[in-house]
């Protein structure tokens, strides 16, 4: 299969930089699942367990293992385990990236709505006109509209704070 194999003990704080797949073996009473949880984000982990017990299964799930094999490890089924683990890990990463992009989009939409409200209040214009003002500024400066919205919101916050200090000097 062309894989480089390396055995590491004790377990390092981070997975090795060049790791493409990790087989992780442990004794249930000796491992804190939180110790390896961040590893599963970076690289697929296959749990190597001595027997199927609820404790081992729970630890493997909490760590984020994408597959499991029992000892003694046999060649039969190992390839399918590796393929499934790497496929599931890639799919999880794609889904996490998609969720992150959608969250950013929702944040951008909230900022756009807030910036439009500020422009509408300050310039006494309709929503479509406020959007056109923001869009034209973004195009003129060749920056994303989200950046223009952030600037409008920050400026509004700054001027609102300054106005409140003027009215209520400390």
Short mmCIF file of N, CA and C in Angstrom, two decimals, residues 34-155:
data_model
loop_
_atom_site.label_atom_id
_atom_site.label_comp_id
_atom_site.label_asym_id
_atom_site.label_seq_id
_atom_site.Cartn_x
_atom_site.Cartn_y
_atom_site.Cartn_z
N UNK A 34 -10.06 12.63 26.19
CA UNK A 34 -9.88 14.03 25.81
C UNK A 34 -8.46 14.31 25.31
N UNK A 35 -7.52 13.47 25.72
CA UNK A 35 -6.12 13.66 25.33
C UNK A 35 -5.92 13.54 23.82
N UNK A 36 -6.73 12.71 23.17
CA UNK A 36 -6.57 12.46 21.73
C UNK A 36 -7.68 13.06 20.87
N UNK A 37 -8.63 13.73 21.47
CA UNK A 37 -9.79 14.23 20.73
C UNK A 37 -9.39 15.17 19.59
N UNK A 38 -8.41 16.03 19.82
CA UNK A 38 -7.98 16.98 18.77
C UNK A 38 -7.26 16.27 17.63
N UNK A 39 -6.73 15.10 17.88
CA UNK A 39 -6.03 14.36 16.83
C UNK A 39 -6.98 13.98 15.71
N UNK A 40 -8.21 13.60 16.06
CA UNK A 40 -9.17 13.12 15.07
C UNK A 40 -9.55 14.20 14.08
N UNK A 41 -9.34 15.46 14.41
CA UNK A 41 -9.61 16.55 13.47
C UNK A 41 -8.56 16.55 12.37
N UNK A 42 -7.33 16.23 12.74
CA UNK A 42 -6.19 16.32 11.82
C UNK A 42 -6.02 15.08 10.95
N UNK A 43 -6.21 13.91 11.55
CA UNK A 43 -5.87 12.66 10.86
C UNK A 43 -6.87 11.57 11.26
N UNK A 44 -7.19 10.67 10.34
CA UNK A 44 -8.09 9.58 10.73
C UNK A 44 -7.42 8.65 11.74
N UNK A 45 -8.22 8.20 12.71
CA UNK A 45 -7.71 7.33 13.75
C UNK A 45 -8.49 6.01 13.72
N UNK A 46 -7.75 4.93 13.72
CA UNK A 46 -8.35 3.61 13.83
C UNK A 46 -7.98 3.07 15.21
N UNK A 47 -9.00 2.78 16.00
CA UNK A 47 -8.78 2.25 17.33
C UNK A 47 -8.41 0.77 17.25
N UNK A 48 -7.37 0.40 17.97
CA UNK A 48 -6.98 -1.01 18.07
C UNK A 48 -7.38 -1.45 19.46
N UNK A 49 -8.39 -2.31 19.52
CA UNK A 49 -8.92 -2.72 20.81
C UNK A 49 -8.73 -4.23 20.99
N UNK A 50 -8.55 -4.63 22.25
CA UNK A 50 -8.30 -6.04 22.50
C UNK A 50 -9.59 -6.85 22.50
N UNK A 51 -10.68 -6.24 22.89
CA UNK A 51 -11.98 -6.90 22.84
C UNK A 51 -13.05 -5.82 22.83
N UNK A 52 -14.21 -6.18 22.35
CA UNK A 52 -15.30 -5.22 22.25
C UNK A 52 -16.03 -5.12 23.58
N UNK A 53 -15.72 -4.06 24.28
CA UNK A 53 -16.41 -3.81 25.54
C UNK A 53 -17.01 -2.40 25.46
N UNK A 54 -18.05 -2.14 26.21
CA UNK A 54 -18.65 -0.80 26.19
C UNK A 54 -17.64 0.31 26.52
N UNK A 55 -16.71 0.02 27.42
CA UNK A 55 -15.71 1.02 27.80
C UNK A 55 -14.81 1.36 26.62
N UNK A 56 -14.28 0.34 25.94
CA UNK A 56 -13.43 0.59 24.78
C UNK A 56 -14.19 1.32 23.68
N UNK A 57 -15.39 0.88 23.42
CA UNK A 57 -16.19 1.50 22.36
C UNK A 57 -16.49 2.96 22.70
N UNK A 58 -16.83 3.22 23.96
CA UNK A 58 -17.11 4.58 24.39
C UNK A 58 -15.88 5.47 24.25
N UNK A 59 -14.72 4.96 24.65
CA UNK A 59 -13.48 5.72 24.52
C UNK A 59 -13.19 6.01 23.04
N UNK A 60 -13.34 5.00 22.20
CA UNK A 60 -13.07 5.19 20.76
C UNK A 60 -13.99 6.25 20.16
N UNK A 61 -15.24 6.22 20.55
CA UNK A 61 -16.19 7.22 20.04
C UNK A 61 -15.82 8.60 20.56
N UNK A 62 -15.50 8.71 21.85
CA UNK A 62 -15.14 10.01 22.43
C UNK A 62 -13.86 10.58 21.83
N UNK A 63 -12.94 9.73 21.47
CA UNK A 63 -11.70 10.19 20.84
C UNK A 63 -11.99 10.70 19.43
N UNK A 64 -12.95 10.09 18.76
CA UNK A 64 -13.28 10.48 17.40
C UNK A 64 -12.73 9.50 16.38
N UNK A 65 -12.49 8.28 16.80
CA UNK A 65 -11.99 7.26 15.88
C UNK A 65 -13.00 7.04 14.75
N UNK A 66 -12.47 6.87 13.54
CA UNK A 66 -13.35 6.65 12.40
C UNK A 66 -13.53 5.17 12.10
N UNK A 67 -12.78 4.32 12.79
CA UNK A 67 -12.93 2.88 12.62
C UNK A 67 -12.24 2.16 13.76
N UNK A 68 -12.46 0.83 13.83
CA UNK A 68 -11.85 0.01 14.87
C UNK A 68 -11.44 -1.33 14.31
N UNK A 69 -10.38 -1.90 14.90
CA UNK A 69 -9.99 -3.28 14.63
C UNK A 69 -9.69 -3.92 15.97
N UNK A 70 -9.92 -5.22 16.02
CA UNK A 70 -9.62 -5.95 17.26
C UNK A 70 -8.32 -6.72 17.10
N UNK A 71 -7.66 -6.94 18.20
CA UNK A 71 -6.44 -7.74 18.19
C UNK A 71 -6.81 -9.19 18.38
N UNK A 72 -6.08 -10.09 17.85
CA UNK A 72 -4.94 -9.88 16.95
C UNK A 72 -5.41 -9.37 15.58
N UNK A 73 -4.64 -8.47 15.03
CA UNK A 73 -5.00 -7.87 13.74
C UNK A 73 -4.72 -8.88 12.63
N UNK A 74 -5.70 -9.07 11.77
CA UNK A 74 -5.58 -9.98 10.64
C UNK A 74 -5.62 -9.17 9.35
N UNK A 75 -5.00 -9.69 8.32
CA UNK A 75 -4.98 -9.00 7.03
C UNK A 75 -6.38 -8.87 6.45
N UNK A 76 -7.22 -9.89 6.67
CA UNK A 76 -8.57 -9.87 6.12
C UNK A 76 -9.36 -8.72 6.76
N UNK A 77 -9.87 -7.85 5.95
CA UNK A 77 -10.68 -6.74 6.45
C UNK A 77 -9.90 -5.49 6.78
N UNK A 78 -8.58 -5.57 6.82
CA UNK A 78 -7.79 -4.40 7.19
C UNK A 78 -7.84 -3.31 6.12
N UNK A 79 -7.75 -3.72 4.85
CA UNK A 79 -7.81 -2.74 3.77
C UNK A 79 -9.15 -2.00 3.79
N UNK A 80 -10.24 -2.72 3.94
CA UNK A 80 -11.55 -2.06 3.97
C UNK A 80 -11.68 -1.14 5.18
N UNK A 81 -11.08 -1.52 6.30
CA UNK A 81 -11.09 -0.67 7.49
C UNK A 81 -10.34 0.63 7.23
N UNK A 82 -9.18 0.52 6.60
CA UNK A 82 -8.37 1.71 6.29
C UNK A 82 -9.12 2.61 5.31
N UNK A 83 -9.67 2.02 4.26
CA UNK A 83 -10.39 2.81 3.25
C UNK A 83 -11.58 3.51 3.87
N UNK A 84 -12.36 2.80 4.67
CA UNK A 84 -13.53 3.40 5.31
C UNK A 84 -13.12 4.51 6.28
N UNK A 85 -12.08 4.29 7.05
CA UNK A 85 -11.63 5.30 8.02
C UNK A 85 -11.19 6.57 7.32
N UNK A 86 -10.39 6.44 6.25
CA UNK A 86 -9.92 7.63 5.54
C UNK A 86 -11.08 8.33 4.83
N UNK A 87 -12.01 7.55 4.27
CA UNK A 87 -13.17 8.14 3.59
C UNK A 87 -14.04 8.90 4.59
N UNK A 88 -14.34 8.28 5.72
CA UNK A 88 -15.17 8.95 6.73
C UNK A 88 -14.49 10.21 7.26
N UNK A 89 -13.20 10.13 7.47
CA UNK A 89 -12.48 11.30 7.97
C UNK A 89 -12.54 12.45 6.96
N UNK A 90 -12.30 12.13 5.69
CA UNK A 90 -12.37 13.16 4.63
C UNK A 90 -13.78 13.75 4.57
N UNK A 91 -14.79 12.89 4.67
CA UNK A 91 -16.18 13.36 4.63
C UNK A 91 -16.48 14.26 5.83
N UNK A 92 -16.00 13.89 7.02
CA UNK A 92 -16.21 14.71 8.20
C UNK A 92 -15.54 16.07 8.05
N UNK A 93 -14.34 16.09 7.51
CA UNK A 93 -13.64 17.37 7.30
C UNK A 93 -14.38 18.24 6.31
N UNK A 94 -14.89 17.65 5.23
CA UNK A 94 -15.67 18.42 4.25
C UNK A 94 -16.93 18.98 4.89
N UNK A 95 -17.60 18.18 5.69
CA UNK A 95 -18.81 18.66 6.36
C UNK A 95 -18.48 19.77 7.36
N UNK A 96 -17.39 19.62 8.10
CA UNK A 96 -16.98 20.67 9.04
C UNK A 96 -16.63 21.96 8.31
N UNK A 97 -15.93 21.84 7.17
CA UNK A 97 -15.61 23.03 6.37
C UNK A 97 -16.88 23.70 5.85
N UNK A 98 -17.82 22.88 5.42
CA UNK A 98 -19.10 23.42 4.90
C UNK A 98 -19.86 24.14 6.02
N UNK A 99 -19.90 23.54 7.20
CA UNK A 99 -20.57 24.17 8.34
C UNK A 99 -19.91 25.50 8.66
N UNK A 100 -18.59 25.52 8.64
CA UNK A 100 -17.85 26.76 8.93
C UNK A 100 -18.20 27.86 7.91
N UNK A 101 -18.22 27.47 6.63
CA UNK A 101 -18.57 28.46 5.58
C UNK A 101 -20.01 28.97 5.77
N UNK A 102 -20.94 28.07 6.11
CA UNK A 102 -22.33 28.48 6.31
C UNK A 102 -22.47 29.39 7.52
N UNK A 103 -21.73 29.10 8.58
CA UNK A 103 -21.75 29.96 9.76
C UNK A 103 -21.21 31.34 9.42
N UNK A 104 -20.15 31.40 8.61
CA UNK A 104 -19.60 32.68 8.19
C UNK A 104 -20.62 33.44 7.33
N UNK A 105 -21.34 32.70 6.50
CA UNK A 105 -22.34 33.34 5.64
C UNK A 105 -23.48 33.91 6.49
N UNK A 106 -23.92 33.16 7.50
CA UNK A 106 -24.98 33.66 8.38
C UNK A 106 -24.50 34.90 9.12
N UNK A 107 -23.27 34.88 9.59
CA UNK A 107 -22.70 36.05 10.27
C UNK A 107 -22.66 37.23 9.32
N UNK A 108 -22.25 36.99 8.08
CA UNK A 108 -22.21 38.05 7.07
C UNK A 108 -23.59 38.61 6.78
N UNK A 109 -24.60 37.73 6.75
CA UNK A 109 -25.97 38.20 6.51
C UNK A 109 -26.46 39.05 7.67
N UNK A 110 -26.11 38.67 8.89
CA UNK A 110 -26.49 39.47 10.07
C UNK A 110 -25.82 40.84 10.02
N UNK A 111 -24.54 40.83 9.65
CA UNK A 111 -23.82 42.11 9.55
C UNK A 111 -24.42 42.97 8.45
N UNK A 112 -24.78 42.35 7.34
CA UNK A 112 -25.39 43.10 6.24
C UNK A 112 -26.70 43.73 6.70
N UNK A 113 -27.52 42.96 7.40
CA UNK A 113 -28.80 43.49 7.89
C UNK A 113 -28.56 44.64 8.87
N UNK A 114 -27.58 44.49 9.75
CA UNK A 114 -27.29 45.55 10.72
C UNK A 114 -26.75 46.79 10.03
N UNK A 115 -25.86 46.60 9.07
CA UNK A 115 -25.29 47.75 8.34
C UNK A 115 -26.38 48.45 7.53
N UNK A 116 -27.26 47.68 6.90
CA UNK A 116 -28.37 48.30 6.16
C UNK A 116 -29.25 49.12 7.10
N UNK A 117 -29.52 48.60 8.29
CA UNK A 117 -30.35 49.32 9.26
C UNK A 117 -29.68 50.63 9.67
N UNK A 118 -28.38 50.60 9.85
CA UNK A 118 -27.64 51.82 10.22
C UNK A 118 -27.73 52.84 9.10
N UNK A 119 -27.48 52.41 7.86
CA UNK A 119 -27.55 53.31 6.69
C UNK A 119 -28.96 53.87 6.53
N UNK A 120 -29.97 53.00 6.69
CA UNK A 120 -31.36 53.44 6.55
C UNK A 120 -31.70 54.51 7.58
N UNK A 121 -31.23 54.32 8.81
CA UNK A 121 -31.50 55.27 9.89
C UNK A 121 -30.75 56.58 9.67
N UNK A 122 -29.49 56.49 9.25
CA UNK A 122 -28.67 57.70 9.10
C UNK A 122 -29.01 58.50 7.85
N UNK A 123 -29.30 57.81 6.76
CA UNK A 123 -29.52 58.50 5.48
C UNK A 123 -31.01 58.65 5.14
N UNK A 124 -31.86 58.04 5.96
CA UNK A 124 -33.31 58.06 5.72
C UNK A 124 -33.64 57.55 4.31
N UNK A 125 -33.17 56.31 4.04
CA UNK A 125 -33.41 55.67 2.75
C UNK A 125 -34.07 54.32 2.97
N UNK A 126 -34.56 53.74 1.89
CA UNK A 126 -35.18 52.41 1.95
C UNK A 126 -34.10 51.33 1.97
N UNK A 127 -34.52 50.10 2.26
CA UNK A 127 -33.59 48.97 2.39
C UNK A 127 -32.80 48.73 1.10
N UNK A 128 -33.47 48.78 -0.04
CA UNK A 128 -32.80 48.55 -1.33
C UNK A 128 -31.73 49.62 -1.58
N UNK A 129 -32.05 50.85 -1.22
CA UNK A 129 -31.08 51.94 -1.40
C UNK A 129 -29.89 51.77 -0.46
N UNK A 130 -30.16 51.35 0.76
CA UNK A 130 -29.07 51.12 1.73
C UNK A 130 -28.15 50.02 1.22
N UNK A 131 -28.74 48.96 0.69
CA UNK A 131 -27.93 47.87 0.15
C UNK A 131 -27.10 48.37 -1.03
N UNK A 132 -27.69 49.18 -1.88
CA UNK A 132 -26.96 49.70 -3.05
C UNK A 132 -25.80 50.58 -2.61
N UNK A 133 -25.97 51.34 -1.54
CA UNK A 133 -24.87 52.17 -1.01
C UNK A 133 -23.73 51.27 -0.54
N UNK A 134 -24.06 50.23 0.21
CA UNK A 134 -23.03 49.30 0.69
C UNK A 134 -22.34 48.59 -0.47
N UNK A 135 -23.13 48.14 -1.43
CA UNK A 135 -22.59 47.42 -2.58
C UNK A 135 -21.68 48.31 -3.41
N UNK A 136 -22.10 49.54 -3.63
CA UNK A 136 -21.27 50.44 -4.45
C UNK A 136 -19.96 50.77 -3.74
N UNK A 137 -19.99 50.90 -2.41
CA UNK A 137 -18.75 51.14 -1.66
C UNK A 137 -17.80 49.94 -1.77
N UNK A 138 -18.37 48.75 -1.66
CA UNK A 138 -17.55 47.53 -1.77
C UNK A 138 -16.94 47.43 -3.16
N UNK A 139 -17.72 47.72 -4.18
CA UNK A 139 -17.20 47.63 -5.55
C UNK A 139 -16.15 48.71 -5.80
N UNK A 140 -16.38 49.91 -5.31
CA UNK A 140 -15.43 51.00 -5.52
C UNK A 140 -14.09 50.71 -4.85
N UNK A 141 -14.13 50.09 -3.69
CA UNK A 141 -12.90 49.79 -2.95
C UNK A 141 -12.36 48.40 -3.25
N UNK A 142 -13.13 47.64 -4.06
CA UNK A 142 -12.74 46.28 -4.43
C UNK A 142 -12.49 45.39 -3.21
N UNK A 143 -13.44 45.46 -2.29
CA UNK A 143 -13.39 44.62 -1.10
C UNK A 143 -14.74 43.93 -0.93
N UNK A 144 -14.80 42.84 -0.18
CA UNK A 144 -16.08 42.17 0.02
C UNK A 144 -17.08 43.07 0.76
N UNK A 145 -18.34 42.90 0.44
CA UNK A 145 -19.38 43.73 1.09
C UNK A 145 -19.40 43.49 2.59
N UNK A 146 -19.00 42.29 3.03
CA UNK A 146 -18.95 41.99 4.45
C UNK A 146 -17.96 42.91 5.18
N UNK A 147 -16.84 43.24 4.51
CA UNK A 147 -15.86 44.14 5.11
C UNK A 147 -16.42 45.55 5.24
N UNK A 148 -17.17 46.00 4.23
CA UNK A 148 -17.80 47.32 4.29
C UNK A 148 -18.81 47.34 5.43
N UNK A 149 -19.60 46.27 5.56
CA UNK A 149 -20.59 46.18 6.64
C UNK A 149 -19.92 46.25 8.00
N UNK A 150 -18.82 45.52 8.17
CA UNK A 150 -18.08 45.55 9.44
C UNK A 150 -17.60 46.96 9.75
N UNK A 151 -17.10 47.64 8.74
CA UNK A 151 -16.62 49.02 8.94
C UNK A 151 -17.75 49.94 9.35
N UNK A 152 -18.90 49.81 8.70
CA UNK A 152 -20.06 50.64 9.04
C UNK A 152 -20.49 50.38 10.47
N UNK A 153 -20.54 49.12 10.86
CA UNK A 153 -20.97 48.76 12.21
C UNK A 153 -19.98 49.28 13.24
N UNK A 154 -18.67 49.12 12.96
CA UNK A 154 -17.65 49.61 13.90
C UNK A 154 -17.70 51.13 14.03
N UNK A 155 -17.86 51.81 12.90
CA UNK A 155 -17.95 53.27 12.93
C UNK A 155 -19.18 53.70 13.72
#
